[in-house]
Amino acid sequence: MNLYAVAFYLLAAVILGATLMAVTRRHLVHAVLYLIVSFFGSALLFYLFGAPLLAALEVIIYAGAVMILFLFIVMMLRVGADQGPLFPPRQILPAIAMAAVYLAVASLLAVRDTGTGGVLQTALADPRAFGDYLFRNAWLAVEIVSLLLLVALVGALVLGGRTPAADTPEGPGAPREVRP
Amino acid sequence: MIVPFGHVLLLAGLLFVLGMVCVVARRNLIMILLGVEIMLNAAAIALVGASLRWQAMEGQVLVLFILAVAAAEVSVGLALIVNAHRRSGRLDPNAFHRLG
């Protein structure tokens, strides 16, 4: 077992452990912080797999922007700890059933040879080569994604903006004062 | 020589199951959205591993688009949660049974 393999198994343990802790936390702030650790582990894993640009983007977008947005919303809504059972039986039973199906398939895959095996060789996708490939072969998808982000921005504005009907607790039919 | 490709798939699959359990079993809208993020991240790990396995760039390009889709999904989803919380004051998914 060489240094790369040791790094992979260490990172896998960190990612799985942090995600497990995140899923089972009662306080949302703790869950988000554990998930940030998990995403940092994923970024290092991308770096190990020879994708330095994606590693940087994972830290910037996932751990930086998305998780901080979650933290922001959790603090804005003043969410307390979850009350009651963490995993109610009515909901954990289907989850356990689906996880068992996955584990059965994964154990089958582990013992059978599916033809996709093989040991990973180290390689490096140079950021310049990656960007070159992206804008040569996938430029249409880049444009579509930019359109998607614009639509998401408009959707977030529409949903998050203060609607007059939601301001009054009585609903849209009740008289309400005029705001300047 | 890093590790067999199957181990990467196993890690991604376990991460995906953790995210799925989070989506199905937790009773909090924000935790459900976090579970979706975990599942997207698991898919990204599998794709980067596959990109290294076949020495092709397509997997990494797809991961870039996964990042963009995740950002869009989170912005709309959190706006939806804020909207729902403003209307009812709760974050329990069982408390919502009608739109509008």
mmCIF file of C-alpha atoms in Angstrom:
data_model
loop_
_atom_site.group_PDB
_atom_site.id
_atom_site.type_symbol
_atom_site.label_atom_id
_atom_site.label_comp_id
_atom_site.label_asym_id
_atom_site.label_seq_id
_atom_site.Cartn_x
_atom_site.Cartn_y
_atom_site.Cartn_z
ATOM 1 C CA MET A 1 0.000 0.000 0.000
ATOM 2 C CA ASN A 2 1.645 3.192 -1.133
ATOM 3 C CA LEU A 3 1.206 6.763 0.007
ATOM 4 C CA TYR A 4 -1.661 7.482 -2.429
ATOM 5 C CA ALA A 5 -3.673 4.535 -1.153
ATOM 6 C CA VAL A 6 -3.114 5.600 2.474
ATOM 7 C CA ALA A 7 -4.276 9.117 1.592
ATOM 8 C CA PHE A 8 -7.369 7.751 -0.174
ATOM 9 C CA TYR A 9 -8.455 5.563 2.731
ATOM 10 C CA LEU A 10 -7.800 8.334 5.267
ATOM 11 C CA LEU A 11 -9.861 10.784 3.196
ATOM 12 C CA ALA A 12 -12.636 8.223 2.726
ATOM 13 C CA ALA A 13 -12.787 7.677 6.486
ATOM 14 C CA VAL A 14 -12.922 11.436 7.138
ATOM 15 C CA ILE A 15 -15.640 11.991 4.519
ATOM 16 C CA LEU A 16 -17.830 9.122 5.684
ATOM 17 C CA GLY A 17 -17.361 9.948 9.377
ATOM 18 C CA ALA A 18 -18.105 13.639 8.959
ATOM 19 C CA THR A 19 -21.173 12.920 6.807
ATOM 20 C CA LEU A 20 -22.463 10.364 9.316
ATOM 21 C CA MET A 21 -22.068 12.906 12.107
ATOM 22 C CA ALA A 22 -23.827 15.548 9.976
ATOM 23 C CA VAL A 23 -26.816 13.309 9.252
ATOM 24 C CA THR A 24 -27.356 12.446 12.914
ATOM 25 C CA ARG A 25 -27.017 15.909 14.487
ATOM 26 C CA ARG A 26 -29.998 17.588 16.131
ATOM 27 C CA HIS A 27 -28.634 21.124 15.811
ATOM 28 C CA LEU A 28 -28.597 22.258 12.197
ATOM 29 C CA VAL A 29 -25.521 24.426 12.744
ATOM 30 C CA HIS A 30 -23.544 21.372 13.851
ATOM 31 C CA ALA A 31 -24.770 19.421 10.827
ATOM 32 C CA VAL A 32 -23.695 22.169 8.429
ATOM 33 C CA LEU A 33 -20.258 22.455 10.058
ATOM 34 C CA TYR A 34 -19.666 18.697 9.843
ATOM 35 C CA LEU A 35 -20.730 18.793 6.213
ATOM 36 C CA ILE A 36 -18.154 21.511 5.527
ATOM 37 C CA VAL A 37 -15.500 19.092 6.848
ATOM 38 C CA SER A 38 -16.906 16.431 4.529
ATOM 39 C CA PHE A 39 -16.707 18.745 1.513
ATOM 40 C CA PHE A 40 -13.130 19.710 2.342
ATOM 41 C CA GLY A 41 -12.344 15.985 2.349
ATOM 42 C CA SER A 42 -14.031 15.635 -1.038
ATOM 43 C CA ALA A 43 -11.957 18.511 -2.380
ATOM 44 C CA LEU A 44 -8.753 16.788 -1.254
ATOM 45 C CA LEU A 45 -10.016 13.594 -2.876
ATOM 46 C CA PHE A 46 -10.495 15.458 -6.168
ATOM 47 C CA TYR A 47 -6.949 16.757 -5.815
ATOM 48 C CA LEU A 48 -5.718 13.213 -5.248
ATOM 49 C CA PHE A 49 -7.594 12.121 -8.372
ATOM 50 C CA GLY A 50 -5.806 14.737 -10.458
ATOM 51 C CA ALA A 51 -8.480 17.420 -10.761
ATOM 52 C CA PRO A 52 -6.980 20.506 -9.056
ATOM 53 C CA LEU A 53 -9.424 22.957 -10.652
ATOM 54 C CA LEU A 54 -12.413 20.953 -9.445
ATOM 55 C CA ALA A 55 -10.845 20.734 -5.982
ATOM 56 C CA ALA A 56 -10.584 24.524 -5.848
ATOM 57 C CA LEU A 57 -14.149 24.904 -7.137
ATOM 58 C CA GLU A 58 -15.425 22.390 -4.578
ATOM 59 C CA VAL A 59 -13.902 24.449 -1.764
ATOM 60 C CA ILE A 60 -15.097 27.747 -3.216
ATOM 61 C CA ILE A 61 -18.627 26.764 -4.278
ATOM 62 C CA TYR A 62 -19.643 23.855 -2.023
ATOM 63 C CA ALA A 63 -17.790 24.529 1.218
ATOM 64 C CA GLY A 64 -17.616 28.269 0.683
ATOM 65 C CA ALA A 65 -20.826 29.476 -0.907
ATOM 66 C CA VAL A 66 -23.468 26.767 -0.533
ATOM 67 C CA MET A 67 -22.753 25.771 3.049
ATOM 68 C CA ILE A 68 -22.380 29.360 4.200
ATOM 69 C CA LEU A 69 -25.755 30.073 2.588
ATOM 70 C CA PHE A 70 -27.192 27.193 4.632
ATOM 71 C CA LEU A 71 -25.588 28.596 7.786
ATOM 72 C CA PHE A 72 -27.000 32.009 6.951
ATOM 73 C CA ILE A 73 -30.539 30.661 6.521
ATOM 74 C CA VAL A 74 -30.323 28.561 9.703
ATOM 75 C CA MET A 75 -29.297 31.631 11.686
ATOM 76 C CA MET A 76 -31.860 33.863 9.952
ATOM 77 C CA LEU A 77 -34.771 31.536 10.674
ATOM 78 C CA ARG A 78 -33.580 30.940 14.280
ATOM 79 C CA VAL A 79 -33.945 27.198 13.954
ATOM 80 C CA GLY A 80 -33.549 25.431 17.281
ATOM 81 C CA ALA A 81 -32.706 21.796 17.940
ATOM 82 C CA ASP A 82 -35.059 19.202 16.497
ATOM 83 C CA GLN A 83 -37.639 17.985 18.991
ATOM 84 C CA GLY A 84 -38.928 14.454 19.233
ATOM 85 C CA PRO A 85 -37.298 11.333 17.828
ATOM 86 C CA LEU A 86 -34.500 11.991 15.364
ATOM 87 C CA PHE A 87 -35.521 9.187 13.007
ATOM 88 C CA PRO A 88 -39.214 8.368 13.350
ATOM 89 C CA PRO A 89 -39.871 4.669 12.641
ATOM 90 C CA ARG A 90 -42.349 5.426 9.864
ATOM 91 C CA GLN A 91 -39.575 7.139 7.920
ATOM 92 C CA ILE A 92 -36.472 5.195 8.939
ATOM 93 C CA LEU A 93 -37.928 1.843 7.845
ATOM 94 C CA PRO A 94 -38.111 2.713 4.108
ATOM 95 C CA ALA A 95 -34.645 4.236 4.361
ATOM 96 C CA ILE A 96 -33.289 1.037 5.904
ATOM 97 C CA ALA A 97 -34.983 -1.023 3.190
ATOM 98 C CA MET A 98 -33.404 1.053 0.408
ATOM 99 C CA ALA A 99 -29.994 0.998 2.128
ATOM 100 C CA ALA A 100 -30.229 -2.806 2.398
ATOM 101 C CA VAL A 101 -30.924 -3.061 -1.337
ATOM 102 C CA TYR A 102 -27.875 -0.902 -2.010
ATOM 103 C CA LEU A 103 -25.676 -2.939 0.320
ATOM 104 C CA ALA A 104 -26.776 -6.171 -1.370
ATOM 105 C CA VAL A 105 -25.930 -4.797 -4.817
ATOM 106 C CA ALA A 106 -22.628 -3.346 -3.584
ATOM 107 C CA SER A 107 -21.554 -6.624 -2.005
ATOM 108 C CA LEU A 108 -22.414 -8.419 -5.257
ATOM 109 C CA LEU A 109 -20.309 -5.881 -7.145
ATOM 110 C CA ALA A 110 -17.469 -6.345 -4.690
ATOM 111 C CA VAL A 111 -17.242 -10.105 -5.205
ATOM 112 C CA ARG A 112 -18.027 -10.238 -8.947
ATOM 113 C CA ASP A 113 -15.839 -8.777 -11.657
ATOM 114 C CA THR A 114 -17.919 -6.324 -13.670
ATOM 115 C CA GLY A 115 -15.280 -5.461 -16.232
ATOM 116 C CA THR A 116 -14.864 -1.901 -15.010
ATOM 117 C CA GLY A 117 -12.242 -2.794 -12.430
ATOM 118 C CA GLY A 118 -8.612 -1.950 -12.603
ATOM 119 C CA VAL A 119 -6.307 0.055 -10.415
ATOM 120 C CA LEU A 120 -6.410 3.825 -10.835
ATOM 121 C CA GLN A 121 -3.225 5.338 -12.218
ATOM 122 C CA THR A 122 -2.223 8.784 -11.072
ATOM 123 C CA ALA A 123 -2.816 11.480 -13.656
ATOM 124 C CA LEU A 124 -3.247 15.226 -13.677
ATOM 125 C CA ALA A 125 -5.835 17.236 -15.591
ATOM 126 C CA ASP A 126 -4.089 20.537 -16.059
ATOM 127 C CA PRO A 127 -6.507 23.434 -15.409
ATOM 128 C CA ARG A 128 -5.559 24.988 -18.740
ATOM 129 C CA ALA A 129 -6.263 21.740 -20.601
ATOM 130 C CA PHE A 130 -9.505 21.330 -18.656
ATOM 131 C CA GLY A 131 -10.727 24.801 -19.553
ATOM 132 C CA ASP A 132 -9.680 24.285 -23.151
ATOM 133 C CA TYR A 133 -11.635 21.030 -23.324
ATOM 134 C CA LEU A 134 -14.649 22.588 -21.593
ATOM 135 C CA PHE A 135 -15.008 25.534 -23.922
ATOM 136 C CA ARG A 136 -14.227 23.534 -27.065
ATOM 137 C CA ASN A 137 -16.446 20.508 -26.535
ATOM 138 C CA ALA A 138 -19.086 21.607 -24.020
ATOM 139 C CA TRP A 139 -19.656 25.284 -24.779
ATOM 140 C CA LEU A 140 -23.373 24.773 -25.416
ATOM 141 C CA ALA A 141 -23.791 23.141 -22.002
ATOM 142 C CA VAL A 142 -21.942 26.064 -20.412
ATOM 143 C CA GLU A 143 -24.406 28.464 -22.006
ATOM 144 C CA ILE A 144 -27.370 26.359 -20.857
ATOM 145 C CA VAL A 145 -25.974 26.287 -17.310
ATOM 146 C CA SER A 146 -25.598 30.057 -17.313
ATOM 147 C CA LEU A 147 -29.256 30.298 -18.357
ATOM 148 C CA LEU A 148 -30.171 27.867 -15.553
ATOM 149 C CA LEU A 149 -28.359 30.032 -13.005
ATOM 150 C CA LEU A 150 -30.211 33.095 -14.272
ATOM 151 C CA VAL A 151 -33.552 31.284 -13.947
ATOM 152 C CA ALA A 152 -32.593 30.168 -10.433
ATOM 153 C CA LEU A 153 -31.734 33.748 -9.522
ATOM 154 C CA VAL A 154 -35.110 34.988 -10.739
ATOM 155 C CA GLY A 155 -36.877 32.111 -8.990
ATOM 156 C CA ALA A 156 -35.118 32.822 -5.701
ATOM 157 C CA LEU A 157 -36.059 36.507 -5.997
ATOM 158 C CA VAL A 158 -39.715 35.669 -6.689
ATOM 159 C CA LEU A 159 -39.953 33.117 -3.877
ATOM 160 C CA GLY A 160 -37.891 34.977 -1.320
ATOM 161 C CA GLY A 161 -39.344 38.409 -1.997
ATOM 162 C CA ARG A 162 -41.957 39.658 0.400
ATOM 163 C CA THR A 163 -45.405 39.031 -1.072
ATOM 164 C CA PRO A 164 -48.170 41.313 0.194
ATOM 165 C CA ALA A 165 -50.480 38.375 0.887
ATOM 166 C CA ALA A 166 -47.956 36.677 3.131
ATOM 167 C CA ASP A 167 -47.362 39.786 5.199
ATOM 168 C CA THR A 168 -50.674 39.736 6.969
ATOM 169 C CA PRO A 169 -51.395 36.708 9.097
ATOM 170 C CA GLU A 170 -55.080 36.793 8.147
ATOM 171 C CA GLY A 171 -54.401 36.196 4.473
ATOM 172 C CA PRO A 172 -55.032 38.140 1.316
ATOM 173 C CA GLY A 173 -58.649 38.992 2.049
ATOM 174 C CA ALA A 174 -57.983 40.841 5.306
ATOM 175 C CA PRO A 175 -57.519 44.598 5.277
ATOM 176 C CA ARG A 176 -53.945 45.641 5.730
ATOM 177 C CA GLU A 177 -52.177 48.885 6.266
ATOM 178 C CA VAL A 178 -50.442 50.576 3.383
ATOM 179 C CA ARG A 179 -46.698 50.480 3.620
ATOM 180 C CA PRO A 180 -44.668 53.350 2.278
ATOM 181 C CA MET B 1 -1.343 3.416 -8.549
ATOM 182 C CA ILE B 2 -3.939 4.718 -6.133
ATOM 183 C CA VAL B 3 -6.670 2.200 -5.329
ATOM 184 C CA PRO B 4 -8.988 -0.102 -7.286
ATOM 185 C CA PHE B 5 -11.826 1.742 -8.972
ATOM 186 C CA GLY B 6 -14.349 -0.374 -7.084
ATOM 187 C CA HIS B 7 -13.315 1.204 -3.792
ATOM 188 C CA VAL B 8 -14.080 4.655 -5.163
ATOM 189 C CA LEU B 9 -17.509 3.451 -6.281
ATOM 190 C CA LEU B 10 -18.064 1.912 -2.845
ATOM 191 C CA LEU B 11 -17.216 5.214 -1.131
ATOM 192 C CA ALA B 12 -19.517 7.142 -3.468
ATOM 193 C CA GLY B 13 -22.320 4.636 -2.947
ATOM 194 C CA LEU B 14 -22.047 4.737 0.840
ATOM 195 C CA LEU B 15 -22.080 8.531 0.740
ATOM 196 C CA PHE B 16 -25.143 8.425 -1.518
ATOM 197 C CA VAL B 17 -26.942 6.109 0.914
ATOM 198 C CA LEU B 18 -26.127 8.444 3.805
ATOM 199 C CA GLY B 19 -27.611 11.359 1.864
ATOM 200 C CA MET B 20 -30.662 9.313 0.953
ATOM 201 C CA VAL B 21 -31.258 8.332 4.582
ATOM 202 C CA CYS B 22 -30.946 12.020 5.468
ATOM 203 C CA VAL B 23 -33.578 12.941 2.858
ATOM 204 C CA VAL B 24 -36.000 10.160 3.715
ATOM 205 C CA ALA B 25 -35.712 9.972 7.494
ATOM 206 C CA ARG B 26 -35.116 13.476 8.837
ATOM 207 C CA ARG B 27 -38.089 15.690 9.616
ATOM 208 C CA ASN B 28 -36.642 19.075 8.766
ATOM 209 C CA LEU B 29 -36.775 20.867 5.443
ATOM 210 C CA ILE B 30 -33.206 22.163 5.712
ATOM 211 C CA MET B 31 -31.865 18.685 6.537
ATOM 212 C CA ILE B 32 -33.654 17.346 3.437
ATOM 213 C CA LEU B 33 -31.858 19.910 1.282
ATOM 214 C CA LEU B 34 -28.542 18.993 2.966
ATOM 215 C CA GLY B 35 -29.200 15.354 2.086
ATOM 216 C CA VAL B 36 -29.646 16.291 -1.567
ATOM 217 C CA GLU B 37 -26.293 18.087 -1.401
ATOM 218 C CA ILE B 38 -24.643 14.958 0.036
ATOM 219 C CA MET B 39 -26.081 12.850 -2.796
ATOM 220 C CA LEU B 40 -24.850 15.293 -5.457
ATOM 221 C CA ASN B 41 -21.393 15.241 -3.865
ATOM 222 C CA ALA B 42 -21.368 11.444 -3.935
ATOM 223 C CA ALA B 43 -22.177 11.505 -7.644
ATOM 224 C CA ALA B 44 -19.346 13.989 -8.186
ATOM 225 C CA ILE B 45 -16.846 11.702 -6.426
ATOM 226 C CA ALA B 46 -17.912 8.758 -8.586
ATOM 227 C CA LEU B 47 -17.581 10.872 -11.748
ATOM 228 C CA VAL B 48 -14.109 12.163 -10.910
ATOM 229 C CA GLY B 49 -13.007 8.609 -10.130
ATOM 230 C CA ALA B 50 -14.398 7.387 -13.443
ATOM 231 C CA SER B 51 -12.689 10.262 -15.227
ATOM 232 C CA LEU B 52 -9.380 9.084 -13.779
ATOM 233 C CA ARG B 53 -10.118 5.428 -14.498
ATOM 234 C CA TRP B 54 -10.658 5.971 -18.226
ATOM 235 C CA GLN B 55 -8.274 8.943 -18.471
ATOM 236 C CA ALA B 56 -11.015 11.039 -20.079
ATOM 237 C CA MET B 57 -12.051 14.597 -19.338
ATOM 238 C CA GLU B 58 -15.834 14.171 -19.696
ATOM 239 C CA GLY B 59 -16.349 13.123 -16.087
ATOM 240 C CA GLN B 60 -14.718 16.262 -14.755
ATOM 241 C CA VAL B 61 -16.776 18.439 -17.119
ATOM 242 C CA LEU B 62 -19.922 16.783 -15.793
ATOM 243 C CA VAL B 63 -18.803 17.478 -12.202
ATOM 244 C CA LEU B 64 -18.502 21.165 -13.085
ATOM 245 C CA PHE B 65 -22.127 21.120 -14.240
ATOM 246 C CA ILE B 66 -23.136 19.261 -11.075
ATOM 247 C CA LEU B 67 -21.614 22.126 -9.072
ATOM 248 C CA ALA B 68 -23.651 24.661 -11.045
ATOM 249 C CA VAL B 69 -26.875 22.662 -10.718
ATOM 250 C CA ALA B 70 -26.277 22.257 -6.980
ATOM 251 C CA ALA B 71 -25.834 26.010 -6.596
ATOM 252 C CA ALA B 72 -29.066 26.697 -8.512
ATOM 253 C CA GLU B 73 -30.958 24.032 -6.568
ATOM 254 C CA VAL B 74 -29.796 25.382 -3.217
ATOM 255 C CA SER B 75 -30.703 28.977 -4.027
ATOM 256 C CA VAL B 76 -34.232 28.064 -5.147
ATOM 257 C CA GLY B 77 -34.694 25.489 -2.385
ATOM 258 C CA LEU B 78 -33.624 27.815 0.401
ATOM 259 C CA ALA B 79 -35.847 30.585 -0.975
ATOM 260 C CA LEU B 80 -38.725 28.095 -0.950
ATOM 261 C CA ILE B 81 -37.927 27.136 2.657
ATOM 262 C CA VAL B 82 -37.774 30.776 3.736
ATOM 263 C CA ASN B 83 -41.111 31.360 2.001
ATOM 264 C CA ALA B 84 -42.702 28.352 3.714
ATOM 265 C CA HIS B 85 -41.272 29.334 7.088
ATOM 266 C CA ARG B 86 -42.631 32.847 6.671
ATOM 267 C CA ARG B 87 -46.107 31.525 5.913
ATOM 268 C CA SER B 88 -46.422 28.896 8.611
ATOM 269 C CA GLY B 89 -43.524 29.427 11.011
ATOM 270 C CA ARG B 90 -42.566 25.750 10.865
ATOM 271 C CA LEU B 91 -39.915 23.656 9.150
ATOM 272 C CA ASP B 92 -41.615 20.270 9.528
ATOM 273 C CA PRO B 93 -42.427 18.825 6.091
ATOM 274 C CA ASN B 94 -45.540 17.194 7.545
ATOM 275 C CA ALA B 95 -46.947 20.658 8.261
ATOM 276 C CA PHE B 96 -47.273 21.546 4.588
ATOM 277 C CA HIS B 97 -50.097 20.006 2.635
ATOM 278 C CA ARG B 98 -51.149 22.712 0.218
ATOM 279 C CA LEU B 99 -49.456 25.046 -2.195
ATOM 280 C CA GLY B 100 -50.034 28.759 -2.220
#
